[in-house]
Amino acid sequence: MVNLEDEVVRRQRERAKILAWLLGAFVILLFFITIAKTGINW
Amino acid sequence: MTSSAIDREAAGLPADWRDILALTKPRVMSLVVFTGLCGLLAAPALPPLALGFTAILCIALGAGACGALNQWYEADIDAKMRRTAKRPLPAGRMDRQSALHFGVGLGTFSVILMGLATNWLAALLLLISILFYVIVYTVWLKPRTAQNIVIGGAAGAFPPLIGWVAATGNVALLPVLLFAIIFLWTPPHFWALSLFVRSDYAAAGIPMLPVVAGIENTRKQIFLYSLPMAAAAVAPWPLGLAGPIYGVAASVLSIAFVALSSAVLANRVTEPKQMAPEKRLFAFSVFYLFALFAALVADRWIPW
């Protein structure tokens, strides 16, 4: 037995968590793109 | 409430992330990403790792956008075919509007990121490939003509070209040949599949070649297309664009492809369950493309 309201909250939480991870990864990617584009060698 | 009841009420639920992922057709994406990566790795100059990674990511996101928009447009057709009836939209686990927004958003994001990270020629090619797949293939050709796969195959042929242009900023003969290989590989690959799932296509009203022109004619076309495909696959070797590693691999793989195509041509069975040569060719065609592009990269990087 799964309550519909609980299911909505569970899915919203799951999606929010994944979106947060993706946004975090995107910020890191942008950082590395900027480093590569400006031609800085590590 | 049971899980099936939840499925029935899914229109009112936010889509599960697994359904959003399924919308991008991850299995199709893997071949697209692989050929795009090989196009990039075969280029004479490699971009910095972050930019190369971003280029491949953008190709993957663009392919995901194509998958989402394809499923958005074909939700009604998918519901009529056994093979596709369990996808998120026909199964009612997701609403069409969400799929449209997701597809357009993902496609736009991939093109802009490609332009900013690599160059705008690569971004333009990515945009053309997305629009070609969605508008020319899915909306225009697929429901209207048996040649849908022939012309629409161009959309799937773009990734190695995009990978190359992302790395170098310009178009050369080798990536154009890679484009030609996938373009000519697509018809035999899809027609082999459509031969043993033709009842699905017929039920959905899609004019695939076996439905419109018959099984024998399709088998003949598969064989005929495999010949120029094999020629295009081997061509980089005599043209001096690839070395012997690629040349030998391409020759062996292409001979095997043509041999399997001739087995399809010789087959007289019309019952899908007994179409062993067609199933063999379909499975081999996927391996063929992976192996061919892997050989190209090996040839470029292994000192000879």
JSON list of N, CA, C and O in Angstrom, two decimals, chain A residues 1-4 7-12 14-15 18 26 29-30 32-34 36-37, chain B residues 1 6 9 13-18 20 48 50-51 53-54 57 109 113 116-118:
[
{"chain": "A", "resi": 1, "resn": "MET", "atom": "N", "xyz": [0.84, -1.21, 0.00]},
{"chain": "A", "resi": 1, "resn": "MET", "atom": "CA", "xyz": [0.00, 0.00, 0.00]},
{"chain": "A", "resi": 1, "resn": "MET", "atom": "C", "xyz": [0.89, 1.27, 0.00]},
{"chain": "A", "resi": 1, "resn": "MET", "atom": "O", "xyz": [1.67, 1.48, 0.90]},
{"chain": "A", "resi": 2, "resn": "VAL", "atom": "N", "xyz": [0.73, 2.07, -1.05]},
{"chain": "A", "resi": 2, "resn": "VAL", "atom": "CA", "xyz": [1.51, 3.31, -1.13]},
{"chain": "A", "resi": 2, "resn": "VAL", "atom": "C", "xyz": [0.54, 4.47, -1.24]},
{"chain": "A", "resi": 2, "resn": "VAL", "atom": "O", "xyz": [-0.34, 4.48, -2.09]},
{"chain": "A", "resi": 3, "resn": "ASN", "atom": "N", "xyz": [0.72, 5.45, -0.33]},
{"chain": "A", "resi": 3, "resn": "ASN", "atom": "CA", "xyz": [-0.14, 6.62, -0.36]},
{"chain": "A", "resi": 3, "resn": "ASN", "atom": "C", "xyz": [0.29, 7.52, -1.53]},
{"chain": "A", "resi": 3, "resn": "ASN", "atom": "O", "xyz": [1.48, 7.77, -1.71]},
{"chain": "A", "resi": 4, "resn": "LEU", "atom": "N", "xyz": [-0.70, 8.03, -2.28]},
{"chain": "A", "resi": 4, "resn": "LEU", "atom": "CA", "xyz": [-0.38, 8.83, -3.47]},
{"chain": "A", "resi": 4, "resn": "LEU", "atom": "C", "xyz": [0.40, 10.09, -3.10]},
{"chain": "A", "resi": 4, "resn": "LEU", "atom": "O", "xyz": [1.35, 10.48, -3.80]},
{"chain": "A", "resi": 7, "resn": "GLU", "atom": "N", "xyz": [3.91, 9.29, -2.42]},
{"chain": "A", "resi": 7, "resn": "GLU", "atom": "CA", "xyz": [4.60, 8.98, -3.67]},
{"chain": "A", "resi": 7, "resn": "GLU", "atom": "C", "xyz": [5.00, 10.28, -4.39]},
{"chain": "A", "resi": 7, "resn": "GLU", "atom": "O", "xyz": [6.11, 10.38, -4.93]},
{"chain": "A", "resi": 8, "resn": "VAL", "atom": "N", "xyz": [4.11, 11.28, -4.37]},
{"chain": "A", "resi": 8, "resn": "VAL", "atom": "CA", "xyz": [4.43, 12.58, -4.99]},
{"chain": "A", "resi": 8, "resn": "VAL", "atom": "C", "xyz": [5.64, 13.19, -4.30]},
{"chain": "A", "resi": 8, "resn": "VAL", "atom": "O", "xyz": [6.61, 13.62, -4.96]},
{"chain": "A", "resi": 9, "resn": "VAL", "atom": "N", "xyz": [5.64, 13.21, -2.97]},
{"chain": "A", "resi": 9, "resn": "VAL", "atom": "CA", "xyz": [6.74, 13.80, -2.21]},
{"chain": "A", "resi": 9, "resn": "VAL", "atom": "C", "xyz": [8.04, 13.04, -2.47]},
{"chain": "A", "resi": 9, "resn": "VAL", "atom": "O", "xyz": [9.10, 13.63, -2.68]},
{"chain": "A", "resi": 10, "resn": "ARG", "atom": "N", "xyz": [7.94, 11.69, -2.50]},
{"chain": "A", "resi": 10, "resn": "ARG", "atom": "CA", "xyz": [9.13, 10.87, -2.74]},
{"chain": "A", "resi": 10, "resn": "ARG", "atom": "C", "xyz": [9.75, 11.20, -4.11]},
{"chain": "A", "resi": 10, "resn": "ARG", "atom": "O", "xyz": [10.95, 11.41, -4.22]},
{"chain": "A", "resi": 11, "resn": "ARG", "atom": "N", "xyz": [8.90, 11.29, -5.11]},
{"chain": "A", "resi": 11, "resn": "ARG", "atom": "CA", "xyz": [9.42, 11.57, -6.45]},
{"chain": "A", "resi": 11, "resn": "ARG", "atom": "C", "xyz": [10.00, 12.98, -6.55]},
{"chain": "A", "resi": 11, "resn": "ARG", "atom": "O", "xyz": [11.04, 13.20, -7.18]},
{"chain": "A", "resi": 12, "resn": "GLN", "atom": "N", "xyz": [9.31, 13.95, -5.91]},
{"chain": "A", "resi": 12, "resn": "GLN", "atom": "CA", "xyz": [9.82, 15.33, -5.93]},
{"chain": "A", "resi": 12, "resn": "GLN", "atom": "C", "xyz": [11.18, 15.40, -5.26]},
{"chain": "A", "resi": 12, "resn": "GLN", "atom": "O", "xyz": [12.09, 16.07, -5.75]},
{"chain": "A", "resi": 14, "resn": "GLU", "atom": "N", "xyz": [13.37, 12.94, -4.86]},
{"chain": "A", "resi": 14, "resn": "GLU", "atom": "CA", "xyz": [14.36, 12.24, -5.70]},
{"chain": "A", "resi": 14, "resn": "GLU", "atom": "C", "xyz": [14.82, 13.14, -6.84]},
{"chain": "A", "resi": 14, "resn": "GLU", "atom": "O", "xyz": [16.02, 13.28, -7.10]},
{"chain": "A", "resi": 15, "resn": "ARG", "atom": "N", "xyz": [13.87, 13.80, -7.49]},
{"chain": "A", "resi": 15, "resn": "ARG", "atom": "CA", "xyz": [14.21, 14.66, -8.62]},
{"chain": "A", "resi": 15, "resn": "ARG", "atom": "C", "xyz": [15.01, 15.86, -8.18]},
{"chain": "A", "resi": 15, "resn": "ARG", "atom": "O", "xyz": [15.95, 16.30, -8.87]},
{"chain": "A", "resi": 18, "resn": "ILE", "atom": "N", "xyz": [18.60, 14.78, -7.55]},
{"chain": "A", "resi": 18, "resn": "ILE", "atom": "CA", "xyz": [19.34, 14.54, -8.80]},
{"chain": "A", "resi": 18, "resn": "ILE", "atom": "C", "xyz": [19.68, 15.87, -9.48]},
{"chain": "A", "resi": 18, "resn": "ILE", "atom": "O", "xyz": [20.79, 16.09, -9.96]},
{"chain": "A", "resi": 26, "resn": "PHE", "atom": "N", "xyz": [27.64, 20.59, -13.11]},
{"chain": "A", "resi": 26, "resn": "PHE", "atom": "CA", "xyz": [27.71, 21.59, -14.19]},
{"chain": "A", "resi": 26, "resn": "PHE", "atom": "C", "xyz": [28.62, 22.76, -13.79]},
{"chain": "A", "resi": 26, "resn": "PHE", "atom": "O", "xyz": [29.40, 23.27, -14.60]},
{"chain": "A", "resi": 29, "resn": "LEU", "atom": "N", "xyz": [32.09, 21.59, -14.11]},
{"chain": "A", "resi": 29, "resn": "LEU", "atom": "CA", "xyz": [32.43, 21.50, -15.54]},
{"chain": "A", "resi": 29, "resn": "LEU", "atom": "C", "xyz": [32.73, 22.89, -16.10]},
{"chain": "A", "resi": 29, "resn": "LEU", "atom": "O", "xyz": [33.70, 23.08, -16.83]},
{"chain": "A", "resi": 30, "resn": "LEU", "atom": "N", "xyz": [31.89, 23.87, -15.75]},
{"chain": "A", "resi": 30, "resn": "LEU", "atom": "CA", "xyz": [32.10, 25.25, -16.23]},
{"chain": "A", "resi": 30, "resn": "LEU", "atom": "C", "xyz": [33.46, 25.78, -15.77]},
{"chain": "A", "resi": 30, "resn": "LEU", "atom": "O", "xyz": [34.14, 26.48, -16.51]},
{"chain": "A", "resi": 32, "resn": "PHE", "atom": "N", "xyz": [36.17, 24.01, -15.19]},
{"chain": "A", "resi": 32, "resn": "PHE", "atom": "CA", "xyz": [37.23, 23.40, -15.98]},
{"chain": "A", "resi": 32, "resn": "PHE", "atom": "C", "xyz": [37.22, 23.90, -17.43]},
{"chain": "A", "resi": 32, "resn": "PHE", "atom": "O", "xyz": [38.27, 24.03, -18.06]},
{"chain": "A", "resi": 33, "resn": "ILE", "atom": "N", "xyz": [36.02, 24.19, -17.96]},
{"chain": "A", "resi": 33, "resn": "ILE", "atom": "CA", "xyz": [35.94, 24.75, -19.32]},
{"chain": "A", "resi": 33, "resn": "ILE", "atom": "C", "xyz": [36.64, 26.10, -19.35]},
{"chain": "A", "resi": 33, "resn": "ILE", "atom": "O", "xyz": [37.42, 26.41, -20.26]},
{"chain": "A", "resi": 34, "resn": "THR", "atom": "N", "xyz": [36.38, 26.91, -18.32]},
{"chain": "A", "resi": 34, "resn": "THR", "atom": "CA", "xyz": [36.99, 28.24, -18.24]},
{"chain": "A", "resi": 34, "resn": "THR", "atom": "C", "xyz": [38.51, 28.13, -18.17]},
{"chain": "A", "resi": 34, "resn": "THR", "atom": "O", "xyz": [39.23, 28.85, -18.87]},
{"chain": "A", "resi": 36, "resn": "ALA", "atom": "N", "xyz": [40.34, 25.67, -19.25]},
{"chain": "A", "resi": 36, "resn": "ALA", "atom": "CA", "xyz": [40.84, 25.18, -20.55]},
{"chain": "A", "resi": 36, "resn": "ALA", "atom": "C", "xyz": [40.81, 26.29, -21.59]},
{"chain": "A", "resi": 36, "resn": "ALA", "atom": "O", "xyz": [41.74, 26.44, -22.39]},
{"chain": "A", "resi": 37, "resn": "LYS", "atom": "N", "xyz": [39.73, 27.10, -21.60]},
{"chain": "A", "resi": 37, "resn": "LYS", "atom": "CA", "xyz": [39.59, 28.15, -22.60]},
{"chain": "A", "resi": 37, "resn": "LYS", "atom": "C", "xyz": [40.60, 29.27, -22.39]},
{"chain": "A", "resi": 37, "resn": "LYS", "atom": "O", "xyz": [41.05, 29.89, -23.35]},
{"chain": "B", "resi": 1, "resn": "MET", "atom": "N", "xyz": [-3.10, 2.04, -1.92]},
{"chain": "B", "resi": 1, "resn": "MET", "atom": "CA", "xyz": [-3.12, 2.06, -3.39]},
{"chain": "B", "resi": 1, "resn": "MET", "atom": "C", "xyz": [-1.98, 1.19, -3.95]},
{"chain": "B", "resi": 1, "resn": "MET", "atom": "O", "xyz": [-0.87, 1.26, -3.50]},
{"chain": "B", "resi": 6, "resn": "ILE", "atom": "N", "xyz": [-1.15, 3.46, -9.04]},
{"chain": "B", "resi": 6, "resn": "ILE", "atom": "CA", "xyz": [-0.32, 4.66, -9.14]},
{"chain": "B", "resi": 6, "resn": "ILE", "atom": "C", "xyz": [0.00, 4.94, -10.60]},
{"chain": "B", "resi": 6, "resn": "ILE", "atom": "O", "xyz": [-0.05, 6.08, -11.05]},
{"chain": "B", "resi": 9, "resn": "GLU", "atom": "N", "xyz": [-2.70, 6.73, -12.30]},
{"chain": "B", "resi": 9, "resn": "GLU", "atom": "CA", "xyz": [-2.84, 8.13, -11.91]},
{"chain": "B", "resi": 9, "resn": "GLU", "atom": "C", "xyz": [-1.57, 8.91, -12.20]},
{"chain": "B", "resi": 9, "resn": "GLU", "atom": "O", "xyz": [-1.40, 10.03, -11.72]},
{"chain": "B", "resi": 13, "resn": "LEU", "atom": "N", "xyz": [1.14, 12.76, -11.36]},
{"chain": "B", "resi": 13, "resn": "LEU", "atom": "CA", "xyz": [2.36, 12.63, -10.57]},
{"chain": "B", "resi": 13, "resn": "LEU", "atom": "C", "xyz": [3.54, 13.26, -11.28]},
{"chain": "B", "resi": 13, "resn": "LEU", "atom": "O", "xyz": [3.60, 13.24, -12.50]},
{"chain": "B", "resi": 14, "resn": "PRO", "atom": "N", "xyz": [4.51, 13.79, -10.52]},
{"chain": "B", "resi": 14, "resn": "PRO", "atom": "CA", "xyz": [5.75, 14.18, -11.19]},
{"chain": "B", "resi": 14, "resn": "PRO", "atom": "C", "xyz": [6.44, 12.92, -11.71]},
{"chain": "B", "resi": 14, "resn": "PRO", "atom": "O", "xyz": [6.41, 11.89, -11.03]},
{"chain": "B", "resi": 15, "resn": "ALA", "atom": "N", "xyz": [7.00, 12.99, -12.91]},
{"chain": "B", "resi": 15, "resn": "ALA", "atom": "CA", "xyz": [7.59, 11.78, -13.51]},
{"chain": "B", "resi": 15, "resn": "ALA", "atom": "C", "xyz": [8.77, 11.28, -12.67]},
{"chain": "B", "resi": 15, "resn": "ALA", "atom": "O", "xyz": [9.52, 12.06, -12.11]},
{"chain": "B", "resi": 16, "resn": "ASP", "atom": "N", "xyz": [8.88, 9.97, -12.61]},
{"chain": "B", "resi": 16, "resn": "ASP", "atom": "CA", "xyz": [10.01, 9.34, -11.94]},
{"chain": "B", "resi": 16, "resn": "ASP", "atom": "C", "xyz": [11.28, 9.62, -12.76]},
{"chain": "B", "resi": 16, "resn": "ASP", "atom": "O", "xyz": [11.23, 9.63, -13.99]},
{"chain": "B", "resi": 17, "resn": "TRP", "atom": "N", "xyz": [12.43, 9.78, -12.10]},
{"chain": "B", "resi": 17, "resn": "TRP", "atom": "CA", "xyz": [13.66, 10.12, -12.84]},
{"chain": "B", "resi": 17, "resn": "TRP", "atom": "C", "xyz": [14.04, 9.02, -13.82]},
{"chain": "B", "resi": 17, "resn": "TRP", "atom": "O", "xyz": [14.66, 9.28, -14.85]},
{"chain": "B", "resi": 18, "resn": "ARG", "atom": "N", "xyz": [13.66, 7.78, -13.51]},
{"chain": "B", "resi": 18, "resn": "ARG", "atom": "CA", "xyz": [14.00, 6.67, -14.42]},
{"chain": "B", "resi": 18, "resn": "ARG", "atom": "C", "xyz": [13.24, 6.83, -15.75]},
{"chain": "B", "resi": 18, "resn": "ARG", "atom": "O", "xyz": [13.75, 6.48, -16.82]},
{"chain": "B", "resi": 20, "resn": "ILE", "atom": "N", "xyz": [12.34, 9.73, -16.99]},
{"chain": "B", "resi": 20, "resn": "ILE", "atom": "CA", "xyz": [12.98, 10.85, -17.69]},
{"chain": "B", "resi": 20, "resn": "ILE", "atom": "C", "xyz": [14.23, 10.35, -18.41]},
{"chain": "B", "resi": 20, "resn": "ILE", "atom": "O", "xyz": [14.49, 10.70, -19.56]},
{"chain": "B", "resi": 48, "resn": "PRO", "atom": "N", "xyz": [41.81, 20.23, -25.17]},
{"chain": "B", "resi": 48, "resn": "PRO", "atom": "CA", "xyz": [42.03, 19.92, -23.75]},
{"chain": "B", "resi": 48, "resn": "PRO", "atom": "C", "xyz": [40.94, 18.97, -23.25]},
{"chain": "B", "resi": 48, "resn": "PRO", "atom": "O", "xyz": [39.81, 18.98, -23.76]},
{"chain": "B", "resi": 50, "resn": "ALA", "atom": "N", "xyz": [38.93, 18.80, -20.72]},
{"chain": "B", "resi": 50, "resn": "ALA", "atom": "CA", "xyz": [37.63, 19.35, -20.29]},
{"chain": "B", "resi": 50, "resn": "ALA", "atom": "C", "xyz": [36.76, 19.69, -21.50]},
{"chain": "B", "resi": 50, "resn": "ALA", "atom": "O", "xyz": [35.55, 19.46, -21.49]},
{"chain": "B", "resi": 51, "resn": "LEU", "atom": "N", "xyz": [37.40, 20.23, -22.56]},
{"chain": "B", "resi": 51, "resn": "LEU", "atom": "CA", "xyz": [36.63, 20.62, -23.75]},
{"chain": "B", "resi": 51, "resn": "LEU", "atom": "C", "xyz": [36.21, 19.39, -24.56]},
{"chain": "B", "resi": 51, "resn": "LEU", "atom": "O", "xyz": [35.09, 19.34, -25.08]},
{"chain": "B", "resi": 53, "resn": "PHE", "atom": "N", "xyz": [35.69, 16.41, -23.27]},
{"chain": "B", "resi": 53, "resn": "PHE", "atom": "CA", "xyz": [34.62, 15.79, -22.48]},
{"chain": "B", "resi": 53, "resn": "PHE", "atom": "C", "xyz": [33.30, 16.52, -22.69]},
{"chain": "B", "resi": 53, "resn": "PHE", "atom": "O", "xyz": [32.25, 15.90, -22.87]},
{"chain": "B", "resi": 54, "resn": "THR", "atom": "N", "xyz": [33.37, 17.86, -22.70]},
{"chain": "B", "resi": 54, "resn": "THR", "atom": "CA", "xyz": [32.14, 18.65, -22.88]},
{"chain": "B", "resi": 54, "resn": "THR", "atom": "C", "xyz": [31.54, 18.42, -24.26]},
{"chain": "B", "resi": 54, "resn": "THR", "atom": "O", "xyz": [30.32, 18.34, -24.40]},
{"chain": "B", "resi": 57, "resn": "LEU", "atom": "N", "xyz": [29.80, 15.18, -24.13]},
{"chain": "B", "resi": 57, "resn": "LEU", "atom": "CA", "xyz": [28.61, 15.36, -23.29]},
{"chain": "B", "resi": 57, "resn": "LEU", "atom": "C", "xyz": [27.50, 16.04, -24.09]},
{"chain": "B", "resi": 57, "resn": "LEU", "atom": "O", "xyz": [26.33, 15.63, -24.03]},
{"chain": "B", "resi": 109, "resn": "PHE", "atom": "N", "xyz": [20.13, 23.52, -24.54]},
{"chain": "B", "resi": 109, "resn": "PHE", "atom": "CA", "xyz": [21.27, 23.53, -23.62]},
{"chain": "B", "resi": 109, "resn": "PHE", "atom": "C", "xyz": [22.50, 22.90, -24.28]},
{"chain": "B", "resi": 109, "resn": "PHE", "atom": "O", "xyz": [23.62, 23.46, -24.20]},
{"chain": "B", "resi": 113, "resn": "LEU", "atom": "N", "xyz": [25.94, 25.01, -24.98]},
{"chain": "B", "resi": 113, "resn": "LEU", "atom": "CA", "xyz": [27.15, 24.58, -24.28]},
{"chain": "B", "resi": 113, "resn": "LEU", "atom": "C", "xyz": [28.24, 24.16, -25.26]},
{"chain": "B", "resi": 113, "resn": "LEU", "atom": "O", "xyz": [29.42, 24.48, -25.06]},
{"chain": "B", "resi": 116, "resn": "LEU", "atom": "N", "xyz": [29.80, 27.35, -26.69]},
{"chain": "B", "resi": 116, "resn": "LEU", "atom": "CA", "xyz": [30.63, 28.07, -25.72]},
{"chain": "B", "resi": 116, "resn": "LEU", "atom": "C", "xyz": [31.92, 27.30, -25.40]},
{"chain": "B", "resi": 116, "resn": "LEU", "atom": "O", "xyz": [32.98, 27.91, -25.23]},
{"chain": "B", "resi": 117, "resn": "ALA", "atom": "N", "xyz": [31.82, 25.98, -25.32]},
{"chain": "B", "resi": 117, "resn": "ALA", "atom": "CA", "xyz": [32.98, 25.19, -24.89]},
{"chain": "B", "resi": 117, "resn": "ALA", "atom": "C", "xyz": [33.94, 24.90, -26.04]},
{"chain": "B", "resi": 117, "resn": "ALA", "atom": "O", "xyz": [35.16, 24.91, -25.84]},
{"chain": "B", "resi": 118, "resn": "THR", "atom": "N", "xyz": [33.41, 24.60, -27.24]},
{"chain": "B", "resi": 118, "resn": "THR", "atom": "CA", "xyz": [34.31, 24.22, -28.34]},
{"chain": "B", "resi": 118, "resn": "THR", "atom": "C", "xyz": [34.29, 25.29, -29.42]},
{"chain": "B", "resi": 118, "resn": "THR", "atom": "O", "xyz": [35.05, 26.26, -29.33]}
]
